[in-house]
Structures are given as C-alpha cells and as structure tokens.
Amino acid sequence: MTKFSFSLATSLLAIVFLASCNPKQQPENTDKNEIDTLSFILQGDSISAIMQRVLLSNVMQATKAGGPVYAVAFCNERAMPLTDSLSQKYNCQIQRISDKYRNPANKPSKNEEDVLVRMGSSNSGEPVLITGNGKVVYYKPISIAMPACLNCHGNAEKDIATKTLEVIMQKYPNDLAIGYKEGDFRGLWKITFPKE
Ligand code: HEC
C-alpha cells in the first residue's frame, strides 16, 4: 500500500469512527468497539423507509380500488406477508410494535414497553440501537404522519366511517389502535439484525 492510500484509509476510518460517536446515534447497552453503529443505523433507516413506502403505497392503492373497508381487509391479509418478504430480502426481521396495537402480533415484549414509553415521550424521531444475545435491534418511531392514517386510527366517531369501524372490530375484536390525532406517536419500527 502506498503512503497516500494508507493515510487515506486512516482518515476514512477516522471519519467512520467520529460519525459513530455522534451522540444522537449512541447505542445503548453496547460495547462500542464491537459493532459498527453507523452501519446498522443506516441499514435500519433505509429498510424502515422502504417498508413504510411499500405499506403506504399498498394501503393507498387498496383504498383507491375499494375504499377503506376493503383496505382494512387488505391490510389484515397483506401487512404481515409483505413485511416478512422484505425481512427475507434484507436478511433481518422487520416488525412494527405499538403500546396500542391492532394486530396482537405487534404487541411489545415487557422490556419493549419501557423502550416505547421512553421513545414515545421524547418523540425525537431519532432511532435507537440496542444490542444483546448476539443481535442488534434497531428501533425507530412511527408517527401519525398524515390525515389519511386517521381513516383507520383516528377518533371513532369523527374520523372513522361506520362501515370501516365495523370491519376493524370484526377483524380485530380487541383493537387498541384508535383515538389518535395527527402527529401522535404511534409505535416503533423494530428491525432485528444478526450481529455479523
Ligand atoms: C385502511 C385502513 C388503514 C389506514 C389508512 C392506516 N392503517 Fe395502520 N393499520 C391498519 C390495519 C388493518 C392494521 C393491522 C395490520 C395487521 O394485521 O398486521 C394496521 C396496523 C398498523 C401498525 C402496526 C401496529 C398495530 O397496531 O398492529 C402501525 C404502526 C400503523 N398501522 C400505522 C399507520 C400509520 C402511521 C398510518 C398512516 C400513514 C396508517 N397506519 C394508516 C389499517 C390502516
């Protein structure tokens, strides 16, 4: 290696190291030397953005094709398989969790209830990485980012059409995911990566 490329490599390393020391991206409970924080944050950011686009475009298309009643039935059948197929594609496990979950499969674990409270009350929009048991878990807040979300997650009397509410209650008899306003914290993206 020439002297030039050696010093270039050193300064690139320094940049990566400095970037991963950015306090906003500080992992919790981690041995900082063991994982490349920045790389997991970037992967988590891009996978959650892709997943969000896929789900959103599907729900919009279904609404256009058959209205919100059809779109609820569509989400009921398709949200999980779509998530699983992207998980396979990116070699990770993609989930959505919420304290007020609609699908019981999106119920948080005991430990995650704390993560939800902390990330929900700070509502900074920033991701958090937690490592342990040979895994790296990326969490990122999901918010009620647009009025369209209220058609199925808003106020039961004001925002959700009677027919839509009926099909929600039928598919999810224990639904907790209503009563939101625009801008509210809705839950978290959870993306689990193997450490290597
Ligand atoms: C057409 C109705 C509809 C619209 C519009 C809609 N959702 Fe949902 N949402 C659902 C259904 C149905 C589920 C449960 C999917 C499943 O069974 O996996 C769900 C689940 C979720 C979950 C997973 C956690 C849980 O409660 O199970 C999140 C997070 C979520 N929605 C956020 C949003 C956001 C943010 C928007 C607006 C961008 C939105 N939704 C728009 C119907 C809708």
Short mmCIF file of C-alpha atoms and ligand atoms in Angstrom, two decimals:
data_model
loop_
_atom_site.label_atom_id
_atom_site.label_comp_id
_atom_site.label_asym_id
_atom_site.label_seq_id
_atom_site.Cartn_x
_atom_site.Cartn_y
_atom_site.Cartn_z
CA MET A 1 0.00 0.00 0.00
CA THR A 2 1.38 3.43 -0.86
CA LYS A 3 1.79 6.05 1.78
CA PHE A 4 -1.01 8.08 0.23
CA SER A 5 -3.62 5.32 0.21
CA PHE A 6 -2.59 4.36 3.72
CA SER A 7 -3.28 7.83 5.05
CA LEU A 8 -6.50 7.99 3.03
CA ALA A 9 -7.65 4.74 4.61
CA THR A 10 -6.71 6.07 8.05
CA SER A 11 -8.69 9.25 7.60
CA LEU A 12 -11.69 7.34 6.26
CA LEU A 13 -11.56 5.17 9.34
CA ALA A 14 -11.37 8.30 11.47
CA ILE A 15 -14.47 9.68 9.74
CA VAL A 16 -16.41 6.47 10.31
CA PHE A 17 -15.27 6.44 13.92
CA LEU A 18 -16.22 10.07 14.52
CA ALA A 19 -19.56 9.60 12.83
CA SER A 20 -20.35 6.63 15.04
CA CYS A 21 -19.54 8.77 18.09
CA ASN A 22 -22.27 11.23 17.22
CA PRO A 23 -24.27 11.32 20.48
CA LYS A 24 -27.58 11.09 18.63
CA GLN A 25 -26.55 7.70 17.33
CA GLN A 26 -25.15 6.44 20.61
CA PRO A 27 -26.21 2.83 21.11
CA GLU A 28 -27.49 1.65 24.46
CA ASN A 29 -26.03 -1.29 26.37
CA THR A 30 -23.38 -1.80 23.75
CA ASP A 31 -19.75 -2.46 23.58
CA LYS A 32 -19.00 0.36 21.18
CA ASN A 33 -15.93 -1.34 19.77
CA GLU A 34 -17.77 -4.46 18.75
CA ILE A 35 -20.35 -3.23 16.28
CA ASP A 36 -20.39 -0.64 13.60
CA THR A 37 -23.16 1.54 14.96
CA LEU A 38 -23.34 3.81 11.96
CA SER A 39 -23.75 0.94 9.53
CA PHE A 40 -26.68 -0.55 11.48
CA ILE A 41 -28.34 2.86 11.83
CA LEU A 42 -28.04 3.46 8.08
CA GLN A 43 -29.37 -0.01 7.24
CA GLY A 44 -32.25 0.39 9.70
CA ASP A 45 -33.10 3.83 8.31
CA SER A 46 -33.20 2.61 4.74
CA ILE A 47 -35.07 -0.64 5.42
CA SER A 48 -37.72 1.12 7.55
CA ALA A 49 -38.14 3.79 4.85
CA ILE A 50 -38.59 1.15 2.13
CA MET A 51 -41.02 -0.86 4.26
CA GLN A 52 -43.02 2.27 5.02
CA ARG A 53 -43.23 3.15 1.33
CA VAL A 54 -44.36 -0.37 0.43
CA LEU A 55 -47.08 -0.48 3.11
CA LEU A 56 -48.26 3.04 2.38
CA SER A 57 -48.49 2.54 -1.38
CA ASN A 58 -50.37 -0.73 -0.83
CA VAL A 59 -52.87 0.82 1.56
CA MET A 60 -53.38 3.81 -0.77
CA GLN A 61 -53.93 1.57 -3.80
CA ALA A 62 -56.35 -0.64 -1.90
CA THR A 63 -58.28 2.42 -0.69
CA LYS A 64 -58.49 3.73 -4.22
CA ALA A 65 -59.62 0.35 -5.53
CA GLY A 66 -62.24 -0.48 -2.91
CA GLY A 67 -62.47 2.21 -0.21
CA PRO A 68 -61.30 1.96 3.41
CA VAL A 69 -63.41 -1.11 4.20
CA TYR A 70 -61.62 -3.08 1.51
CA ALA A 71 -58.28 -1.52 2.57
CA VAL A 72 -58.70 -2.79 6.16
CA ALA A 73 -59.34 -6.32 4.87
CA PHE A 74 -56.38 -5.92 2.55
CA CYS A 75 -54.04 -4.80 5.41
CA ASN A 76 -55.35 -7.65 7.52
CA GLU A 77 -54.24 -10.14 4.91
CA ARG A 78 -51.23 -8.45 3.37
CA ALA A 79 -49.38 -6.36 6.02
CA MET A 80 -47.63 -9.35 7.62
CA PRO A 81 -46.68 -11.25 4.41
CA LEU A 82 -45.32 -8.03 2.85
CA THR A 83 -43.25 -7.41 5.98
CA ASP A 84 -41.99 -10.99 6.01
CA SER A 85 -40.95 -10.92 2.38
CA LEU A 86 -38.86 -7.77 2.87
CA SER A 87 -37.37 -9.33 6.02
CA GLN A 88 -36.17 -12.23 3.91
CA LYS A 89 -34.86 -9.97 1.21
CA TYR A 90 -32.77 -7.91 3.66
CA ASN A 91 -31.77 -10.77 5.94
CA CYS A 92 -33.28 -9.26 9.08
CA GLN A 93 -36.58 -9.36 10.94
CA ILE A 94 -38.84 -6.36 10.37
CA GLN A 95 -41.67 -5.70 12.83
CA ARG A 96 -43.89 -2.89 14.00
CA ILE A 97 -44.72 -2.66 17.68
CA SER A 98 -47.16 -0.41 19.50
CA ASP A 99 -48.45 0.06 23.05
CA LYS A 100 -51.87 0.43 21.41
CA TYR A 101 -51.64 -2.45 18.97
CA ARG A 102 -54.28 -3.52 16.47
CA ASN A 103 -52.79 -6.87 15.49
CA PRO A 104 -51.84 -8.79 18.69
CA ALA A 105 -48.70 -9.95 16.82
CA ASN A 106 -47.47 -6.35 17.19
CA LYS A 107 -47.71 -6.39 20.98
CA PRO A 108 -44.42 -5.29 22.62
CA SER A 109 -42.48 -7.54 24.98
CA LYS A 110 -42.17 -6.49 28.65
CA ASN A 111 -38.77 -4.84 28.06
CA GLU A 112 -40.06 -3.07 24.99
CA GLU A 113 -42.83 -1.39 26.94
CA ASP A 114 -40.09 0.76 28.54
CA VAL A 115 -38.47 1.48 25.18
CA LEU A 116 -41.88 2.56 23.84
CA VAL A 117 -42.50 4.88 26.79
CA ARG A 118 -39.05 6.46 26.52
CA MET A 119 -39.08 6.91 22.76
CA GLY A 120 -42.71 8.00 22.75
CA SER A 121 -42.25 10.68 25.39
CA SER A 122 -39.08 12.11 23.86
CA ASN A 123 -40.74 11.91 20.42
CA SER A 124 -37.46 12.99 18.83
CA GLY A 125 -37.90 10.84 15.73
CA GLU A 126 -34.36 9.52 16.27
CA PRO A 127 -33.57 5.80 16.05
CA VAL A 128 -32.04 3.79 18.91
CA LEU A 129 -29.89 0.65 18.72
CA ILE A 130 -29.93 -1.98 21.44
CA THR A 131 -27.63 -5.00 21.36
CA GLY A 132 -27.60 -8.25 23.27
CA ASN A 133 -27.87 -12.02 22.78
CA GLY A 134 -25.86 -11.82 19.56
CA LYS A 135 -28.36 -9.46 17.96
CA VAL A 136 -28.58 -5.80 17.10
CA VAL A 137 -32.05 -4.29 17.33
CA TYR A 138 -32.91 -1.01 15.63
CA TYR A 139 -35.98 0.96 16.81
CA LYS A 140 -37.42 3.99 15.08
CA PRO A 141 -40.54 5.99 15.95
CA ILE A 142 -43.63 5.81 13.71
CA SER A 143 -45.99 8.76 13.89
CA ILE A 144 -49.44 9.53 12.58
CA ALA A 145 -47.79 11.44 9.80
CA MET A 146 -50.75 12.24 7.57
CA PRO A 147 -54.52 12.76 7.77
CA ALA A 148 -55.14 9.51 5.82
CA CYS A 149 -53.96 7.49 8.86
CA LEU A 150 -56.97 8.82 10.79
CA ASN A 151 -59.40 6.99 8.47
CA CYS A 152 -58.45 3.83 10.36
CA HIS A 153 -56.65 5.05 13.53
CA GLY A 154 -58.42 8.32 14.39
CA ASN A 155 -61.39 9.22 16.53
CA ALA A 156 -64.07 6.50 16.29
CA GLU A 157 -66.92 8.99 15.85
CA LYS A 158 -65.28 11.82 13.95
CA ASP A 159 -62.67 10.26 11.69
CA ILE A 160 -63.54 6.61 11.05
CA ALA A 161 -66.51 5.77 8.82
CA THR A 162 -69.06 3.46 10.46
CA LYS A 163 -68.53 0.69 7.91
CA THR A 164 -64.76 0.90 8.34
CA LEU A 165 -65.07 0.70 12.12
CA GLU A 166 -67.31 -2.34 11.74
CA VAL A 167 -64.77 -4.24 9.68
CA ILE A 168 -61.95 -3.21 12.07
CA MET A 169 -63.94 -4.56 15.04
CA GLN A 170 -64.72 -7.73 13.13
CA LYS A 171 -61.11 -8.45 12.11
CA TYR A 172 -59.56 -7.15 15.37
CA PRO A 173 -62.05 -7.61 18.22
CA ASN A 174 -59.51 -6.34 20.78
CA ASP A 175 -58.26 -3.40 18.72
CA LEU A 176 -56.45 -0.69 20.71
CA ALA A 177 -55.23 1.36 17.73
CA ILE A 178 -57.85 4.13 17.54
CA GLY A 179 -58.19 7.57 19.09
CA TYR A 180 -55.03 9.04 17.53
CA LYS A 181 -54.56 12.60 16.30
CA GLU A 182 -52.27 13.77 13.52
CA GLY A 183 -48.66 13.96 14.74
CA ASP A 184 -49.17 11.45 17.59
CA PHE A 185 -46.54 8.82 18.36
CA ARG A 186 -48.00 5.56 17.00
CA GLY A 187 -45.30 2.98 17.76
CA LEU A 188 -41.91 1.76 16.60
CA TRP A 189 -40.23 0.08 13.70
CA LYS A 190 -38.25 -2.79 15.11
CA ILE A 191 -35.57 -4.33 12.90
CA THR A 192 -33.51 -7.19 14.27
CA PHE A 193 -30.13 -7.92 12.64
CA PRO A 194 -27.83 -10.81 13.34
CA LYS A 195 -24.59 -9.26 14.71
CA GLU A 196 -22.43 -10.46 11.83
C1 HEC B 1 -57.28 1.42 5.56
C2 HEC B 1 -57.05 1.47 6.98
C3 HEC B 1 -55.71 1.89 7.48
C4 HEC B 1 -55.04 3.05 7.21
C5 HEC B 1 -55.43 4.18 6.27
C6 HEC B 1 -53.83 3.01 8.02
N1 HEC B 1 -53.80 1.85 8.77
FE1 HEC B 1 -52.38 1.34 10.12
N2 HEC B 1 -53.25 -0.48 10.34
C7 HEC B 1 -54.43 -0.88 9.73
C8 HEC B 1 -54.63 -2.29 9.99
C9 HEC B 1 -55.81 -3.13 9.49
C10 HEC B 1 -53.54 -2.74 10.77
C11 HEC B 1 -53.26 -4.14 11.28
C12 HEC B 1 -52.40 -4.86 10.21
C13 HEC B 1 -52.06 -6.30 10.56
O1 HEC B 1 -52.98 -7.09 10.82
O2 HEC B 1 -50.87 -6.63 10.56
C14 HEC B 1 -52.69 -1.56 10.97
C15 HEC B 1 -51.53 -1.59 11.70
C16 HEC B 1 -50.70 -0.50 11.88
C17 HEC B 1 -49.48 -0.52 12.68
C18 HEC B 1 -48.88 -1.73 13.39
C19 HEC B 1 -49.17 -1.78 14.85
C20 HEC B 1 -50.54 -2.33 15.20
O3 HEC B 1 -51.32 -1.56 15.77
O4 HEC B 1 -50.83 -3.51 14.90
C21 HEC B 1 -48.96 0.74 12.63
C22 HEC B 1 -47.69 1.22 13.30
C23 HEC B 1 -49.84 1.54 11.79
N3 HEC B 1 -50.90 0.76 11.36
C24 HEC B 1 -49.62 2.87 11.48
C25 HEC B 1 -50.35 3.54 10.50
C26 HEC B 1 -49.98 4.87 10.01
C27 HEC B 1 -48.81 5.70 10.53
C28 HEC B 1 -50.86 5.17 9.02
C29 HEC B 1 -50.86 6.39 8.10
C30 HEC B 1 -49.66 6.58 7.32
C31 HEC B 1 -51.81 4.06 8.91
N4 HEC B 1 -51.45 3.09 9.82
C32 HEC B 1 -52.88 4.01 8.04
C33 HEC B 1 -55.26 -0.09 8.98
C34 HEC B 1 -54.91 1.14 8.46
#
